[in-house]
mmCIF file of C-alpha atoms in Angstrom:
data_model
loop_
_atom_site.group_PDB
_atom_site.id
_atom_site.type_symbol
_atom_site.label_atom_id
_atom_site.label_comp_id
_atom_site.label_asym_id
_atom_site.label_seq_id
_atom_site.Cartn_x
_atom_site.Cartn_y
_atom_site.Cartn_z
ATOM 1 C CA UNK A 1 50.629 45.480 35.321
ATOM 2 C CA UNK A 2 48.940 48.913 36.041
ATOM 3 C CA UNK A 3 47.185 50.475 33.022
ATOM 4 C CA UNK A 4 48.244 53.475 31.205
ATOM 5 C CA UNK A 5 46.494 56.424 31.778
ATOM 6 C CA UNK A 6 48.217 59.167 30.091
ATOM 7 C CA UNK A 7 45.720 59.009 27.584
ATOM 8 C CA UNK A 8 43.119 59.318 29.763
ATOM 9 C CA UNK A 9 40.510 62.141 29.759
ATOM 10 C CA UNK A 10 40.113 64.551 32.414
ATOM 11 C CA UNK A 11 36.515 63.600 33.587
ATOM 12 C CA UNK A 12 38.568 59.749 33.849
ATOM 13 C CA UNK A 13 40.727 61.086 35.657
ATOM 14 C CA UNK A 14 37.948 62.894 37.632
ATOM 15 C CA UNK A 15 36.739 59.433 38.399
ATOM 16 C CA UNK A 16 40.067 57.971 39.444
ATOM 17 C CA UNK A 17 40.341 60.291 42.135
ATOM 18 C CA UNK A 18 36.986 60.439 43.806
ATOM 19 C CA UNK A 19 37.000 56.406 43.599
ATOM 20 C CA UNK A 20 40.499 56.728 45.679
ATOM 21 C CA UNK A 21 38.554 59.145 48.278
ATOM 22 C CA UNK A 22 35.264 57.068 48.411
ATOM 23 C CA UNK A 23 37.749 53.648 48.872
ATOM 24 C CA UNK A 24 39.576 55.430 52.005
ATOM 25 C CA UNK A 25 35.822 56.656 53.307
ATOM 26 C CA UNK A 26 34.528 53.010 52.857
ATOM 27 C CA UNK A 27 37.649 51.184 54.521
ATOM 28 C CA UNK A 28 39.240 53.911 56.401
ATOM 29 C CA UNK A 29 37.833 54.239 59.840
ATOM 30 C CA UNK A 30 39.958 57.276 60.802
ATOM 31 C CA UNK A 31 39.133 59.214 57.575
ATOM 32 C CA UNK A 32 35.403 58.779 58.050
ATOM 33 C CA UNK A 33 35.875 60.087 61.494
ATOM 34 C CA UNK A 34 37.984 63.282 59.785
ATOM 35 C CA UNK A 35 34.917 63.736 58.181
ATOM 36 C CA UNK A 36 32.584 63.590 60.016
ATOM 37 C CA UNK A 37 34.490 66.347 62.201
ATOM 38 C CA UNK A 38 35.280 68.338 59.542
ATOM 39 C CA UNK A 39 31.264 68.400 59.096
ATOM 40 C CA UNK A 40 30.778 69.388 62.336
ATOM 41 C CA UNK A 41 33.760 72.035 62.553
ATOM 42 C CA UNK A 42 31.655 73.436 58.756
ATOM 43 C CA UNK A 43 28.570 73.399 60.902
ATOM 44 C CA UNK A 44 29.828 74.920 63.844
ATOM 45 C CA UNK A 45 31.529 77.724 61.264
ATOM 46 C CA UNK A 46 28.114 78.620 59.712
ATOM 47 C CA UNK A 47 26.273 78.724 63.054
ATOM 48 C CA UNK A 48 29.001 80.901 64.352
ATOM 49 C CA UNK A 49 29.011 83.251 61.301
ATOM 50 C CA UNK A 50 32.358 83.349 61.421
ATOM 51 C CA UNK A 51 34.163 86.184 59.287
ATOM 52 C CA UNK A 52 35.298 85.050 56.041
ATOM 53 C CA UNK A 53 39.297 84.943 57.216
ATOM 54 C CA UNK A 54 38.641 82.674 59.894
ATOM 55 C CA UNK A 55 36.596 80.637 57.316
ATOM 56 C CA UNK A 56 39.082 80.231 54.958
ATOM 57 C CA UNK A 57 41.460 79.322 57.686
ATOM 58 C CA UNK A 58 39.192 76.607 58.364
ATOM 59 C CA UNK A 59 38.771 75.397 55.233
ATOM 60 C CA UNK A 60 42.757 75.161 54.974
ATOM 61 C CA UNK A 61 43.109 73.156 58.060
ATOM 62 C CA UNK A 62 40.478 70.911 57.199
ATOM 63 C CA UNK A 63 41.783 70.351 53.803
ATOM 64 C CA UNK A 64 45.359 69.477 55.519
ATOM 65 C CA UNK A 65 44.353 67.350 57.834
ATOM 66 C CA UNK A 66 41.817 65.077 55.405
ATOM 67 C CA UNK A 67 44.553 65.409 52.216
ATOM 68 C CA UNK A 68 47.250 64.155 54.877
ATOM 69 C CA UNK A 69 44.924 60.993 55.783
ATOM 70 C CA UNK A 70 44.716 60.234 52.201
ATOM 71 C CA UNK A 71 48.657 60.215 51.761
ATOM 72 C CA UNK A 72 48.719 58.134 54.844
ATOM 73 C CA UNK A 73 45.965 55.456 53.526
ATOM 74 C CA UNK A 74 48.527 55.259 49.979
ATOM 75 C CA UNK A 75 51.197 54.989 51.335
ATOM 76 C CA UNK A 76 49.686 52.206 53.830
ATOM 77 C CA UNK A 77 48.452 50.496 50.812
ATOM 78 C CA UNK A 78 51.901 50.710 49.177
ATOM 79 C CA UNK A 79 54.109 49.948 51.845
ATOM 80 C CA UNK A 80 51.533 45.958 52.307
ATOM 81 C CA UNK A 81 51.712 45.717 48.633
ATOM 82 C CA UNK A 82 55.836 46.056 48.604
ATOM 83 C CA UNK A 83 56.505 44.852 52.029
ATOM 84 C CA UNK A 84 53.057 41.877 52.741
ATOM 85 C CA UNK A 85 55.148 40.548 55.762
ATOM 86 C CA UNK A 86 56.269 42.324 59.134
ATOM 87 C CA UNK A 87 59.041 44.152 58.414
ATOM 88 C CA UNK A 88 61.046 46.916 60.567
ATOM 89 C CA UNK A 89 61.138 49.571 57.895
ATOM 90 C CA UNK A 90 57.888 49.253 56.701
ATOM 91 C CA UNK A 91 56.913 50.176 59.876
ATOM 92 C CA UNK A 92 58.962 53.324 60.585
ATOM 93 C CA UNK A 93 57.503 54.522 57.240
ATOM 94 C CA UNK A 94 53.714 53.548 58.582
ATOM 95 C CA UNK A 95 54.535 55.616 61.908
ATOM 96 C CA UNK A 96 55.726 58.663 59.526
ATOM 97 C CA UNK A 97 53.016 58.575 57.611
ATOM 98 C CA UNK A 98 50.616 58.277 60.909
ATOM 99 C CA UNK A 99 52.698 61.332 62.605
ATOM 100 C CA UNK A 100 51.957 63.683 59.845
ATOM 101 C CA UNK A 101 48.401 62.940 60.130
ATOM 102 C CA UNK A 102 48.475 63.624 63.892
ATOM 103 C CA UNK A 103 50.670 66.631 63.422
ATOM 104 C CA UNK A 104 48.023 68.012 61.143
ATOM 105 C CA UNK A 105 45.319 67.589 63.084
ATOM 106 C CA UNK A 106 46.802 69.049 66.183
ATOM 107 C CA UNK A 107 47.847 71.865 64.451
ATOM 108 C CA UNK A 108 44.037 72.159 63.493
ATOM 109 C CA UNK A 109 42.514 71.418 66.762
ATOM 110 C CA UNK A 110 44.805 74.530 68.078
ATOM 111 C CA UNK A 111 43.853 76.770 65.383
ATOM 112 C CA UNK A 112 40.113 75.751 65.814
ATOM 113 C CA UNK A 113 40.627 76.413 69.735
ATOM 114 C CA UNK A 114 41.928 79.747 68.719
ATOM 115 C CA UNK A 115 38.561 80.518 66.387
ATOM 116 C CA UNK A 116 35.656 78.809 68.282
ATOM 117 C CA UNK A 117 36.502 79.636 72.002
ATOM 118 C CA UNK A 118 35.780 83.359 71.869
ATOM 119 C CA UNK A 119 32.144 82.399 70.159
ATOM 120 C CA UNK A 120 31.923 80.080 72.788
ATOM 121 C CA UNK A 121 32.987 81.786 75.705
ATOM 122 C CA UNK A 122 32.328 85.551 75.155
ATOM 123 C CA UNK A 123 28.283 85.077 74.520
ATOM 124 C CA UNK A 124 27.872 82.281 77.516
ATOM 125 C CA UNK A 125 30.726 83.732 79.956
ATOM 126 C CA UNK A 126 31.775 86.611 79.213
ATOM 127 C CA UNK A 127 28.477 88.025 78.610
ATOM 128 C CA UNK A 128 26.731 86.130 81.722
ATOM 129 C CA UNK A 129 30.031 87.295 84.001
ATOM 130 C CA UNK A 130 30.105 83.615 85.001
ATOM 131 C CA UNK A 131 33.900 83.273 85.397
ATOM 132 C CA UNK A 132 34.301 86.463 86.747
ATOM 133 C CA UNK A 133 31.689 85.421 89.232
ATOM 134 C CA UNK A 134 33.580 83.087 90.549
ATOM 135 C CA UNK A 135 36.429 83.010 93.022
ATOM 136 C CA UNK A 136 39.758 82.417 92.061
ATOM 137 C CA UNK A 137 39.525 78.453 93.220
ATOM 138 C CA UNK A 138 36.933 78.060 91.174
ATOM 139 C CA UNK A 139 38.314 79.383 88.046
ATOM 140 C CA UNK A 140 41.265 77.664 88.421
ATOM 141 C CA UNK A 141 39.205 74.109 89.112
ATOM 142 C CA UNK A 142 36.875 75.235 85.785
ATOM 143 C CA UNK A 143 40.227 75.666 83.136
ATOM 144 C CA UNK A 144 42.084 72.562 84.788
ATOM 145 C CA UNK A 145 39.140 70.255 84.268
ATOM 146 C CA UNK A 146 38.472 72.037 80.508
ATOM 147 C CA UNK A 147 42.472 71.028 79.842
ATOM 148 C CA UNK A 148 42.305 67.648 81.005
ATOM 149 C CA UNK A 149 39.226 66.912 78.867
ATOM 150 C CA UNK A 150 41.148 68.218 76.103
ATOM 151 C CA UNK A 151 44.109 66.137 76.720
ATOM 152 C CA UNK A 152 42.160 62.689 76.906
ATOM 153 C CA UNK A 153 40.490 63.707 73.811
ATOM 154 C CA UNK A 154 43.526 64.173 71.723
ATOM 155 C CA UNK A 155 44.799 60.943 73.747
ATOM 156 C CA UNK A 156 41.806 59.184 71.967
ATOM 157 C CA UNK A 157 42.277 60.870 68.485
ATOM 158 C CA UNK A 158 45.829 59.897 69.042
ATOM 159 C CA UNK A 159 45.436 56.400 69.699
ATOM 160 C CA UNK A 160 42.585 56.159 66.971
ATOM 161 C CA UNK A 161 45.496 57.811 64.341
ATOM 162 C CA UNK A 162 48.061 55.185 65.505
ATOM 163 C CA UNK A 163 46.068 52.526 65.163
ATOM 164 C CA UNK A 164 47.816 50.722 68.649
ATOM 165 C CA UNK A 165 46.733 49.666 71.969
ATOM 166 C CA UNK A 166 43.415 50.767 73.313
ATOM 167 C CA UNK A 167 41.630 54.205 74.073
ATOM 168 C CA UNK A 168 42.810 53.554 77.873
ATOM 169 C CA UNK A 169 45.697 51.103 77.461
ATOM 170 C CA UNK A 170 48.581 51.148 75.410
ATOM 171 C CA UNK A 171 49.777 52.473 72.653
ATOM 172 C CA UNK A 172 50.290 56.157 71.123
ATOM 173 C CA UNK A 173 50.812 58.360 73.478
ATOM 174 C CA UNK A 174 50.732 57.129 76.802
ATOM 175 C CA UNK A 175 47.526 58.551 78.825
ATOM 176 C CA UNK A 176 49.168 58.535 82.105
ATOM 177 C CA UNK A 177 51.961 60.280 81.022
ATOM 178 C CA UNK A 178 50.215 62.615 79.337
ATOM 179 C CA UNK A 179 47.484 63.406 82.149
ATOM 180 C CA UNK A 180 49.909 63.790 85.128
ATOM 181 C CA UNK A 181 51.801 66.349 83.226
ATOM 182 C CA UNK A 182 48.796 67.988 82.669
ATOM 183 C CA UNK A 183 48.194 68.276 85.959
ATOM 184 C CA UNK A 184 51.565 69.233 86.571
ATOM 185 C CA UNK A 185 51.443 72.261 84.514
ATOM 186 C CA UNK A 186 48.252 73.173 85.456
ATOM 187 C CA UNK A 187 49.192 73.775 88.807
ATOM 188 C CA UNK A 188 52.405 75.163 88.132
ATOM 189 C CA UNK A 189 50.200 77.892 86.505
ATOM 190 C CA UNK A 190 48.427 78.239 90.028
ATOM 191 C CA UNK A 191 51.032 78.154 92.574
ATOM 192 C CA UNK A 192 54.003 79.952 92.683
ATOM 193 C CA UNK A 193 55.912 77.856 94.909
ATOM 194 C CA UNK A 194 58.844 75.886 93.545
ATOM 195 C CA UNK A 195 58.471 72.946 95.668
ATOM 196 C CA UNK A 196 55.081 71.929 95.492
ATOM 197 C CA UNK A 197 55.474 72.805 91.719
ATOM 198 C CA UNK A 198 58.970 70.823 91.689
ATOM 199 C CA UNK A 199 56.928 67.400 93.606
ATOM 200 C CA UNK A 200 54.028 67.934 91.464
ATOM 201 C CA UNK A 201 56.684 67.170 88.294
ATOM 202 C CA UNK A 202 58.615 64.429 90.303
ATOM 203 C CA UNK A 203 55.187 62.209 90.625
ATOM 204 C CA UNK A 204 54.375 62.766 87.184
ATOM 205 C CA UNK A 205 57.957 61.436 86.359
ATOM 206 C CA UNK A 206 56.975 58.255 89.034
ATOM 207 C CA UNK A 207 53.543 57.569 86.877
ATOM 208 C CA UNK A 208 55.482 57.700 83.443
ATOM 209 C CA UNK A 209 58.129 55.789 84.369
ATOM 210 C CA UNK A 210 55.634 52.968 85.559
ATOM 211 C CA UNK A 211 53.913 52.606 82.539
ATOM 212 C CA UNK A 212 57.972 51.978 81.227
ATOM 213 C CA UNK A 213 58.452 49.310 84.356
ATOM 214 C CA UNK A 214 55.278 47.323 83.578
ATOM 215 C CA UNK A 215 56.127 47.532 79.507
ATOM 216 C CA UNK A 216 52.950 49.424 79.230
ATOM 217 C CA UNK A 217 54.009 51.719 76.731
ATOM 218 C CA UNK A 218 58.169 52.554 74.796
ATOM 219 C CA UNK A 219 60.127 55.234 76.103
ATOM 220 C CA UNK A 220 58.552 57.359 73.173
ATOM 221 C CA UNK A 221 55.328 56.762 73.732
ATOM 222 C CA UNK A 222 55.553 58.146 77.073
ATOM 223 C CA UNK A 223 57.285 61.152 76.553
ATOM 224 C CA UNK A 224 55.313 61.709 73.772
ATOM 225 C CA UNK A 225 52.464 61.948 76.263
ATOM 226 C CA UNK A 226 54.202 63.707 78.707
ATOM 227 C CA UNK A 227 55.040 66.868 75.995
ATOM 228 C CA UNK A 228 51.255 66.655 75.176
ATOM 229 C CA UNK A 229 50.142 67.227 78.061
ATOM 230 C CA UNK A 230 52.192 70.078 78.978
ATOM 231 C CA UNK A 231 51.543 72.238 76.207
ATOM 232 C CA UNK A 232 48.117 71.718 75.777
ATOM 233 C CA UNK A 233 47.447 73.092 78.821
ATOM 234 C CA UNK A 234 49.556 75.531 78.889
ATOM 235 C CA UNK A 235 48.296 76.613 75.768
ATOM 236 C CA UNK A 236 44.494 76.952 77.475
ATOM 237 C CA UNK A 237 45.912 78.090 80.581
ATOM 238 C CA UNK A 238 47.410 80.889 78.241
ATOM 239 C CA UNK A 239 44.449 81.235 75.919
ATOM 240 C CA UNK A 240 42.102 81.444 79.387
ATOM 241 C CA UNK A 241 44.237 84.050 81.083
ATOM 242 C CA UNK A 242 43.763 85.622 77.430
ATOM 243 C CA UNK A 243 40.307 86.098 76.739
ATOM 244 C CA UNK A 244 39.694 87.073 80.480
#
């Protein structure tokens, strides 16, 4: 039976909940890695003197994404105290939980994007003319390459989150899917002709749907990748054609 502790006072209860955040940090592998970038994102903010809204945004995102990993570790813990076998709707409340988690943290990696690439970009390219040194081909191979290594990161934090499969096999979302409609949209951005564009989409549709033949990955998982990819580099794409 749980204790009471609607007596308690409020430096117990102080206790309470910093022993619930030091349990998640000491068995949690994916909140110590939320820390540990929410360290580095602090770090990066202070180097960057950013202005104080764009601190306070970060602060919020951070916040979201950590508090959302906590209600994700309780209700993990609840669901294999209630339900200690395998059970079907345990399962679909595990993924919930896990999907807010990732939602939260890919709303903050956009809104990060959004705060960090101008104090990245304007003092080392903008500054140096270094894209705008470049020829058009070369630009265009520069952003593709930055959105693919954006898309196999989140592919990892993804995976990490969902606790399934492994970093390059399996599991949530597929990689495949997700990197060949990168590439797809990537060079839709570049070409303006329909067919190349419209076969560029039709073997990304080939490479998902293998991962579905060989029972790689669930119909969800690779469509899940699939809308990844697309609109994360669309959104750089966007946020590239943007800033220069």
């Amino acid at each position: 039976m749980l204790p009471d502790r609607t007596a308690d006072t409020l430096i117990e209860k102080l206790n309470y909940a910093i022993e619930g955040i030091i349990y998640a940090a000491r068995t949690q592998k994916n909140f110590r890695f939320h820390l540990g970038a929410a360290a580095l994102v602090l770090l990066a903010s202070a180097i960057f003197s950013v202005s104080k809204g764009e601190l306070i945004i970060v602060l919020l995102v951070v916040s979201l994404v950590l508090i959302a990993e906590l209600f994700n570790t309780a209700i993990e813990e609840l669901v294999n105290m209630i339900s200690p076998q395998a059970n079907a709707q345990a399962k679909i409340t595990k993924d919930i939980a896990a999907g807010a988690v990732l939602l939260s943290a890919v709303v903050a990696i956009a809104i990060g994007c959004l705060i960090f690439i101008p104090y990245l970009i304007s003092p080392a390219f903008k500054a140096a003319g270094f894209l705008h040194s470049l020829n058009s081909r070369e630009q265009a191979a520069y952003i593709t390459l930055f959105s693919l290594l954006v898309v196999i990161i989140l592919i990892v934090i993804s995976k990490a989150i969902f606790g399934k499969g492994e970093p390059l096999h399996g599991g949530m979302p597929s990689g495949h899917s997700a990197v060949a409609f990168s590439i797809g949209t990537a060079i839709a951005f570049l070409t303006s002709n329909a067919l190349i564009i419209a076969l560029v989409f039709v073997l990304a549709i080939m490479v998902s749907h293998s991962r579905l033949l060989l029972k790689i990955h669930t119909r969800r998982e690779v469509v899940v990748g699939a809308v990844l990819g697309c609109l994360v580099t669309a959104s750089i794409f966007i946020l590239f054609r943007w800033c220069f």
